[in-house]
């Protein structure tokens, strides 16, 4: 679990860095709510250039289809229980706690760090502006994914509010990165 959390925090760091590049005058990060971060995590984890490329779904492997799109359950619980080292979500938006440079993540395995960098760069190539989307725009985008629709349909059939999302289904069905 620890590797998942530090990897997630590195993803947040990279997303905020990307956002700063696009919006240098906005340093408040007010739009980076728990919901927005969870949707962006899904897109970062699932993206890959081709079927031979490894995505991040082996690390972030506990996605559930929920009303507002896919949620990585372990990460959601860590956010709610304030188990993150550098970021917290006590108020409506993200709070940065301490270290905010790349050196904070020296303990993250270089191979995993490289995989995250590749995924972030792929997502940027697919949609440069996705980090500026609102949480509701990201929710709507995630609802286009066949994997979410299939799992939500199963949840509805079973009378449940959520259903685990199959990793193979996420990888093999159509993926959307822009509205």
CSV table of C-alpha atoms in Angstrom, one decimal:
chain,number,residue,atom,x,y,z
A,1,UNK,CA,0.0,0.0,0.0
A,2,UNK,CA,2.8,2.4,0.8
A,3,UNK,CA,4.1,2.3,-2.8
A,4,UNK,CA,0.6,3.1,-4.0
A,5,UNK,CA,0.3,6.1,-1.8
A,6,UNK,CA,3.7,7.6,-2.7
A,7,UNK,CA,3.1,6.9,-6.3
A,8,UNK,CA,-0.3,8.7,-6.0
A,9,UNK,CA,1.3,11.7,-4.3
A,10,UNK,CA,3.9,11.9,-7.1
A,11,UNK,CA,1.0,11.9,-9.6
A,12,UNK,CA,-0.6,14.8,-7.7
A,13,UNK,CA,2.7,16.6,-7.8
A,14,UNK,CA,3.0,16.1,-11.5
A,15,UNK,CA,-0.6,17.2,-12.1
A,16,UNK,CA,-0.2,20.4,-10.1
A,17,UNK,CA,3.1,21.1,-11.9
A,18,UNK,CA,1.3,20.7,-15.3
A,19,UNK,CA,-1.6,22.9,-14.1
A,20,UNK,CA,1.0,25.6,-13.0
A,21,UNK,CA,2.4,25.5,-16.5
A,22,UNK,CA,-1.0,26.2,-18.0
A,23,UNK,CA,-2.2,28.7,-15.4
A,24,UNK,CA,0.8,30.4,-13.9
A,25,UNK,CA,-1.3,33.1,-12.2
A,26,UNK,CA,-3.5,30.6,-10.4
A,27,UNK,CA,-1.6,29.2,-7.4
A,28,UNK,CA,-4.6,28.4,-5.2
A,29,UNK,CA,-5.5,25.0,-6.7
A,30,UNK,CA,-9.1,25.6,-5.6
A,31,UNK,CA,-10.4,23.4,-8.5
A,32,UNK,CA,-8.3,20.4,-7.3
A,33,UNK,CA,-10.9,18.8,-5.1
A,34,UNK,CA,-10.9,15.1,-4.0
A,35,UNK,CA,-13.3,14.3,-6.8
A,36,UNK,CA,-11.2,16.0,-9.5
A,37,UNK,CA,-8.0,14.3,-8.3
A,38,UNK,CA,-9.7,10.9,-8.3
A,39,UNK,CA,-10.9,11.3,-11.8
A,40,UNK,CA,-7.5,12.4,-13.0
A,41,UNK,CA,-5.9,9.5,-11.3
A,42,UNK,CA,-8.2,7.1,-13.3
A,43,UNK,CA,-7.1,8.7,-16.6
A,44,UNK,CA,-3.4,8.7,-15.7
A,45,UNK,CA,-3.6,5.1,-14.5
A,46,UNK,CA,-5.5,3.8,-17.6
A,47,UNK,CA,-3.7,5.5,-20.4
A,48,UNK,CA,-1.2,3.7,-22.6
A,49,UNK,CA,0.0,4.3,-26.1
A,50,UNK,CA,-0.5,0.7,-27.3
A,51,UNK,CA,-1.4,-2.7,-26.0
A,52,UNK,CA,2.2,-3.6,-25.4
A,53,UNK,CA,2.8,-0.6,-23.2
A,54,UNK,CA,2.3,-1.1,-19.5
A,55,UNK,CA,-0.2,1.2,-17.8
A,56,UNK,CA,-0.4,1.9,-14.1
A,57,UNK,CA,-3.4,-0.4,-13.4
A,58,UNK,CA,-1.1,-2.9,-11.8
A,59,UNK,CA,-0.5,-0.3,-9.1
A,60,UNK,CA,-3.9,1.3,-9.0
A,61,UNK,CA,-5.8,-1.9,-9.2
A,62,UNK,CA,-8.9,-1.3,-7.0
A,63,UNK,CA,-11.2,0.9,-9.1
A,64,UNK,CA,-14.9,0.9,-8.4
A,65,UNK,CA,-17.6,2.3,-10.7
A,66,UNK,CA,-19.6,4.7,-8.6
A,67,UNK,CA,-22.2,7.4,-9.3
A,68,UNK,CA,-19.5,10.0,-10.1
A,69,UNK,CA,-17.2,7.8,-12.1
A,70,UNK,CA,-14.4,5.4,-11.3
A,71,UNK,CA,-12.8,5.6,-7.8
A,72,UNK,CA,-9.7,3.9,-6.7
A,73,UNK,CA,-10.9,2.6,-3.4
A,74,UNK,CA,-7.6,2.3,-1.6
A,75,UNK,CA,-6.7,5.9,-2.6
A,76,UNK,CA,-10.1,7.2,-1.6
A,77,UNK,CA,-9.8,5.7,1.8
A,78,UNK,CA,-6.3,7.1,2.3
A,79,UNK,CA,-7.6,10.6,1.3
A,80,UNK,CA,-10.6,10.4,3.7
A,81,UNK,CA,-8.4,9.0,6.5
A,82,UNK,CA,-5.7,11.6,6.0
A,83,UNK,CA,-3.0,9.0,5.3
A,84,UNK,CA,-1.2,11.0,2.6
A,85,UNK,CA,2.1,12.6,3.6
A,86,UNK,CA,2.3,15.7,1.4
A,87,UNK,CA,-1.4,16.5,0.5
A,88,UNK,CA,-4.7,16.6,2.4
A,89,UNK,CA,-8.3,17.1,1.4
A,90,UNK,CA,-9.9,18.3,4.6
A,91,UNK,CA,-11.5,21.3,3.0
A,92,UNK,CA,-13.1,21.4,-0.5
A,93,UNK,CA,-9.7,21.7,-2.2
A,94,UNK,CA,-6.3,20.2,-1.9
A,95,UNK,CA,-3.9,21.4,0.8
A,96,UNK,CA,-0.2,21.1,0.4
A,97,UNK,CA,1.6,19.9,3.5
A,98,UNK,CA,5.3,20.6,3.4
A,99,UNK,CA,7.6,19.4,0.6
A,100,UNK,CA,6.5,20.5,-2.9
A,101,UNK,CA,9.5,19.6,-5.1
A,102,UNK,CA,10.6,16.6,-7.0
A,103,UNK,CA,13.1,15.6,-4.3
A,104,UNK,CA,10.2,14.6,-2.0
A,105,UNK,CA,9.8,11.5,-4.2
A,106,UNK,CA,13.3,10.2,-4.1
A,107,UNK,CA,12.1,7.1,-2.3
A,108,UNK,CA,9.8,6.2,-5.2
A,109,UNK,CA,11.4,3.5,-7.3
A,110,UNK,CA,12.9,5.1,-10.5
A,111,UNK,CA,11.1,2.6,-12.7
A,112,UNK,CA,7.7,3.4,-11.3
A,113,UNK,CA,8.5,7.1,-11.3
A,114,UNK,CA,9.4,6.8,-15.0
A,115,UNK,CA,6.1,4.9,-15.7
A,116,UNK,CA,4.2,7.7,-14.1
A,117,UNK,CA,6.1,10.3,-16.1
A,118,UNK,CA,5.3,8.4,-19.3
A,119,UNK,CA,1.6,8.2,-18.4
A,120,UNK,CA,1.4,11.9,-17.5
A,121,UNK,CA,3.1,12.8,-20.8
A,122,UNK,CA,0.7,10.5,-22.8
A,123,UNK,CA,-2.3,12.1,-21.1
A,124,UNK,CA,-0.9,15.6,-21.9
A,125,UNK,CA,-0.6,14.6,-25.6
A,126,UNK,CA,-4.1,13.3,-25.6
A,127,UNK,CA,-5.6,16.4,-24.0
A,128,UNK,CA,-3.3,19.2,-22.9
A,129,UNK,CA,-6.2,20.9,-21.0
A,130,UNK,CA,-7.6,18.0,-19.0
A,131,UNK,CA,-6.0,19.3,-15.8
A,132,UNK,CA,-8.0,22.5,-16.2
A,133,UNK,CA,-11.4,20.7,-16.5
A,134,UNK,CA,-13.8,21.0,-13.6
A,135,UNK,CA,-14.6,17.9,-11.5
A,136,UNK,CA,-18.0,17.7,-13.2
A,137,UNK,CA,-16.5,17.8,-16.7
A,138,UNK,CA,-14.1,14.9,-15.6
A,139,UNK,CA,-17.1,13.0,-14.2
A,140,UNK,CA,-18.9,13.4,-17.5
A,141,UNK,CA,-15.8,12.3,-19.4
A,142,UNK,CA,-15.4,9.2,-17.2
A,143,UNK,CA,-19.0,8.3,-17.8
A,144,UNK,CA,-18.2,7.8,-21.5
A,145,UNK,CA,-15.9,4.9,-20.7
A,146,UNK,CA,-17.5,1.5,-21.6
A,147,UNK,CA,-15.8,-0.1,-18.5
A,148,UNK,CA,-17.5,2.3,-16.2
A,149,UNK,CA,-20.9,1.9,-18.0
A,150,UNK,CA,-20.6,-1.9,-17.8
A,151,UNK,CA,-19.7,-1.9,-14.1
A,152,UNK,CA,-22.4,0.6,-13.2
A,153,UNK,CA,-25.0,-1.4,-15.1
A,154,UNK,CA,-24.0,-4.5,-13.1
A,155,UNK,CA,-24.3,-2.4,-9.8
A,156,UNK,CA,-27.8,-1.3,-10.8
A,157,UNK,CA,-28.8,-4.9,-11.6
A,158,UNK,CA,-27.5,-6.1,-8.3
A,159,UNK,CA,-29.1,-3.1,-6.5
A,160,UNK,CA,-25.8,-1.7,-5.3
A,161,UNK,CA,-24.3,1.7,-5.4
A,162,UNK,CA,-20.9,0.6,-6.8
A,163,UNK,CA,-19.2,-2.3,-8.5
A,164,UNK,CA,-15.6,-3.3,-9.0
A,165,UNK,CA,-14.2,-2.4,-12.4
A,166,UNK,CA,-12.3,-5.2,-14.1
A,167,UNK,CA,-8.8,-4.2,-15.1
A,168,UNK,CA,-9.0,-6.1,-18.4
A,169,UNK,CA,-12.2,-4.4,-19.3
A,170,UNK,CA,-10.7,-0.9,-18.6
A,171,UNK,CA,-7.7,-1.8,-20.8
A,172,UNK,CA,-9.6,-3.4,-23.7
A,173,UNK,CA,-12.6,-1.0,-24.1
A,174,UNK,CA,-12.8,2.4,-25.7
A,175,UNK,CA,-11.1,5.1,-23.7
A,176,UNK,CA,-11.9,8.8,-23.8
A,177,UNK,CA,-9.6,11.7,-22.8
A,178,UNK,CA,-11.5,14.7,-24.1
A,179,UNK,CA,-15.1,16.0,-24.0
